[in-house]
């Protein structure tokens, strides 16, 4: 009976074109964005959909920090932070993160998904009679953290401040409220109206929880994110982000007041009962953040390469979703099966790796590629990608568009 249930569910995914397949991408240290496929180990491919936005995973100082720490402390952390996994490295990383965001304290987690999920579950169970207001496009980790609690929740229309205001206005000023939103949304590449959301949240006495995972490292003074870029860091109550994208390693964190951080540290099961980040990861994350605080080279190069990529795609007639104003360039296809076939063609014929983005990551009928250049992509690789996408769209009769000047 159980196997039949599993088989039927998986077959449903296959029939709908939503079944996920994973390519074995073997990155080449020091040569990112080049990689090799396990099945054709001699064939190099170019990766165009990695979240390693700044190439920091291959930064020599970051790699040295990890390897030297492994030699000194070994590869494991030994347990959860409250048993045997805590170290001076963890405290140094948290101090660096807090300073980066202008907050009193920070708390790190093994993954960015975990930092959202654990923190939100903790706060929503801790705050009495709390009401949640969550943007319609928030990440799955946010959705899961909210759904796992009994807190009353409202989903406001994406980036719609007027709708958020109307929902907040339904509740007494002294009732606990939490407004959750992101600075950059990864599927469309668009930006939230941060100042307006923060202002209306404060008007109705709501805590603000800002997910900056696609902004830290790439935007703001010293790469501290969009809130810092807009001078809003002090006004946002909780900043959450990842160590796996711009920072180039793995992990997640929250930054806020000492009191709030201590509350999550003391009451969140998702923090208390999980194994701590391993020393090498912590050291590499710290080295990466400290580098990004003082170096504009990587983010300036990212934005220059992104502008060039936009121009070349426009010249080739390859559409980019108009919502995108950031380094994330969503290229719409609109059909899950066609998206998968186009991805296979790009890989086999052009050595270009782009993973199809299908439901539930995006709504059905809006399937796409999510393309992003990095400082490590060459101008020639950008030219080659534009040509490859144009040829692939033509081959599969996916609509191109007329050129619009960038």
Short mmCIF file of N, CA and C in Angstrom, two decimals, residues 10 38-39 73 75 84 123 129 159 163 169 171 196 201 214 235 261 332 349 359 405:
data_model
loop_
_atom_site.label_atom_id
_atom_site.label_comp_id
_atom_site.label_asym_id
_atom_site.label_seq_id
_atom_site.Cartn_x
_atom_site.Cartn_y
_atom_site.Cartn_z
N UNK A 10 4.89 10.12 -7.32
CA UNK A 10 6.03 10.40 -8.19
C UNK A 10 5.63 10.38 -9.66
N UNK A 38 29.71 14.47 -13.92
CA UNK A 38 30.25 13.17 -13.52
C UNK A 38 30.24 12.19 -14.68
N UNK A 39 29.19 12.25 -15.51
CA UNK A 39 29.07 11.28 -16.60
C UNK A 39 30.05 11.56 -17.73
N UNK A 73 41.57 21.93 14.06
CA UNK A 73 40.46 21.47 14.91
C UNK A 73 39.77 20.20 14.43
N UNK A 75 37.38 18.04 11.42
CA UNK A 75 36.30 18.39 10.49
C UNK A 75 34.95 18.54 11.17
N UNK A 84 28.66 20.45 23.21
CA UNK A 84 30.11 20.46 23.04
C UNK A 84 30.54 21.12 21.74
N UNK A 123 9.65 32.40 17.68
CA UNK A 123 9.00 33.67 17.99
C UNK A 123 7.48 33.56 17.96
N UNK A 129 -0.66 35.49 21.34
CA UNK A 129 -1.70 36.02 20.45
C UNK A 129 -1.12 36.79 19.28
N UNK A 159 4.63 42.73 -2.38
CA UNK A 159 5.13 44.11 -2.39
C UNK A 159 4.01 45.15 -2.33
N UNK A 163 -2.10 46.90 0.79
CA UNK A 163 -2.77 45.69 1.28
C UNK A 163 -2.26 45.34 2.67
N UNK A 169 -4.29 47.17 10.03
CA UNK A 169 -5.26 48.06 10.65
C UNK A 169 -6.43 47.32 11.31
N UNK A 171 -6.19 45.11 13.58
CA UNK A 171 -5.83 44.60 14.90
C UNK A 171 -5.46 45.74 15.85
N UNK A 196 8.86 51.68 2.81
CA UNK A 196 7.42 51.77 3.01
C UNK A 196 6.91 50.65 3.92
N UNK A 201 4.78 49.16 9.14
CA UNK A 201 4.90 48.20 10.24
C UNK A 201 5.08 48.93 11.56
N UNK A 214 19.48 37.21 -0.58
CA UNK A 214 19.95 37.48 -1.95
C UNK A 214 20.55 38.87 -2.09
N UNK A 235 16.12 50.40 11.72
CA UNK A 235 14.66 50.35 11.78
C UNK A 235 14.11 48.94 11.62
N UNK A 261 17.97 37.93 20.47
CA UNK A 261 18.88 36.84 20.10
C UNK A 261 18.98 35.83 21.23
N UNK A 332 11.94 33.67 -18.95
CA UNK A 332 10.71 32.87 -18.94
C UNK A 332 10.64 31.88 -20.10
N UNK A 349 24.50 20.58 -26.09
CA UNK A 349 24.97 21.23 -27.32
C UNK A 349 25.89 22.42 -27.07
N UNK A 359 7.38 24.46 -10.81
CA UNK A 359 6.52 24.41 -9.64
C UNK A 359 7.07 23.36 -8.64
N UNK A 405 16.27 48.61 -25.69
CA UNK A 405 17.54 49.14 -25.21
C UNK A 405 17.61 49.13 -23.71
#
